Amino acid sequence: MLNKIKSLFKKQKTFSCIIWDGKIMRYLDLTQKQIDKMQTSPKYKDWNITKKDEC
């Protein structure tokens, strides 16, 4: 139980990203978990996500 509470306050590493949905380009800071979720979700299938390091 205590470990679960600690994990809520643990800072996750974020990556600067460029997200292109075909109309609007957004610049966000996302965690790797959020990036993976967006890449696998059918809702975001046509979106391109590029990490700043990959540019």
PDB file of C-alpha atoms in Angstrom:
ATOM      1  CA  MET A   1       0.000   0.000   0.000  1.00  0.00           C
ATOM      2  CA  LEU A   2       2.766   2.426   0.925  1.00  0.00           C
ATOM      3  CA  ASN A   3       4.632   1.669  -2.322  1.00  0.00           C
ATOM      4  CA  LYS A   4       1.536   2.505  -4.377  1.00  0.00           C
ATOM      5  CA  ILE A   5       1.240   5.865  -2.629  1.00  0.00           C
ATOM      6  CA  LYS A   6       4.945   6.569  -3.190  1.00  0.00           C
ATOM      7  CA  SER A   7       4.607   5.775  -6.901  1.00  0.00           C
ATOM      8  CA  LEU A   8       1.952   8.487  -7.235  1.00  0.00           C
ATOM      9  CA  PHE A   9       4.437  11.133  -6.140  1.00  0.00           C
ATOM     10  CA  LYS A  10       7.377   9.778  -8.126  1.00  0.00           C
ATOM     11  CA  LYS A  11       8.326  12.179 -10.902  1.00  0.00           C
ATOM     12  CA  GLN A  12       8.325  10.553 -14.310  1.00  0.00           C
ATOM     13  CA  LYS A  13      10.737  11.578 -17.032  1.00  0.00           C
ATOM     14  CA  THR A  14       9.042  13.670 -19.706  1.00  0.00           C
ATOM     15  CA  PHE A  15      10.033  14.182 -23.331  1.00  0.00           C
ATOM     16  CA  SER A  16       9.436  17.248 -25.462  1.00  0.00           C
ATOM     17  CA  CYS A  17       7.295  16.098 -28.372  1.00  0.00           C
ATOM     18  CA  ILE A  18       5.784  17.410 -31.571  1.00  0.00           C
ATOM     19  CA  ILE A  19       2.326  16.024 -32.272  1.00  0.00           C
ATOM     20  CA  TRP A  20       0.780  16.427 -35.712  1.00  0.00           C
ATOM     21  CA  ASP A  21      -2.861  15.435 -36.183  1.00  0.00           C
ATOM     22  CA  GLY A  22      -3.107  16.536 -39.820  1.00  0.00           C
ATOM     23  CA  LYS A  23      -4.391  20.021 -39.031  1.00  0.00           C
ATOM     24  CA  ILE A  24      -2.647  21.349 -35.935  1.00  0.00           C
ATOM     25  CA  MET A  25       0.895  20.880 -34.659  1.00  0.00           C
ATOM     26  CA  ARG A  26       1.263  20.824 -30.882  1.00  0.00           C
ATOM     27  CA  TYR A  27       4.350  20.942 -28.695  1.00  0.00           C
ATOM     28  CA  LEU A  28       3.877  18.958 -25.482  1.00  0.00           C
ATOM     29  CA  ASP A  29       5.908  17.361 -22.718  1.00  0.00           C
ATOM     30  CA  LEU A  30       4.753  13.764 -22.390  1.00  0.00           C
ATOM     31  CA  THR A  31       5.889  10.735 -20.419  1.00  0.00           C
ATOM     32  CA  GLN A  32       6.875   7.576 -22.259  1.00  0.00           C
ATOM     33  CA  LYS A  33       3.700   5.915 -20.982  1.00  0.00           C
ATOM     34  CA  GLN A  34       1.551   8.671 -22.521  1.00  0.00           C
ATOM     35  CA  ILE A  35       3.445   8.436 -25.824  1.00  0.00           C
ATOM     36  CA  ASP A  36       2.984   4.655 -25.966  1.00  0.00           C
ATOM     37  CA  LYS A  37      -0.718   4.984 -25.196  1.00  0.00           C
ATOM     38  CA  MET A  38      -1.219   7.525 -27.990  1.00  0.00           C
ATOM     39  CA  GLN A  39       0.700   5.394 -30.499  1.00  0.00           C
ATOM     40  CA  THR A  40      -1.349   2.271 -29.763  1.00  0.00           C
ATOM     41  CA  SER A  41      -4.780   3.860 -29.362  1.00  0.00           C
ATOM     42  CA  PRO A  42      -7.078   3.683 -32.420  1.00  0.00           C
ATOM     43  CA  LYS A  43      -8.356   7.162 -31.506  1.00  0.00           C
ATOM     44  CA  TYR A  44      -4.939   8.615 -32.419  1.00  0.00           C
ATOM     45  CA  LYS A  45      -4.131   6.293 -35.361  1.00  0.00           C
ATOM     46  CA  ASP A  46      -3.514   9.117 -37.873  1.00  0.00           C
ATOM     47  CA  TRP A  47      -1.445  11.256 -35.506  1.00  0.00           C
ATOM     48  CA  ASN A  48       2.343  11.519 -35.772  1.00  0.00           C
ATOM     49  CA  ILE A  49       4.312  11.823 -32.548  1.00  0.00           C
ATOM     50  CA  THR A  50       7.982  12.790 -32.732  1.00  0.00           C
ATOM     51  CA  LYS A  51      10.263  13.233 -29.751  1.00  0.00           C
ATOM     52  CA  LYS A  52      12.477  16.303 -29.868  1.00  0.00           C
ATOM     53  CA  ASP A  53      15.567  14.067 -29.653  1.00  0.00           C
ATOM     54  CA  GLU A  54      14.499  12.224 -32.828  1.00  0.00           C
ATOM     55  CA  CYS A  55      14.299  15.415 -34.923  1.00  0.00           C
TER      56      CYS A  55
END
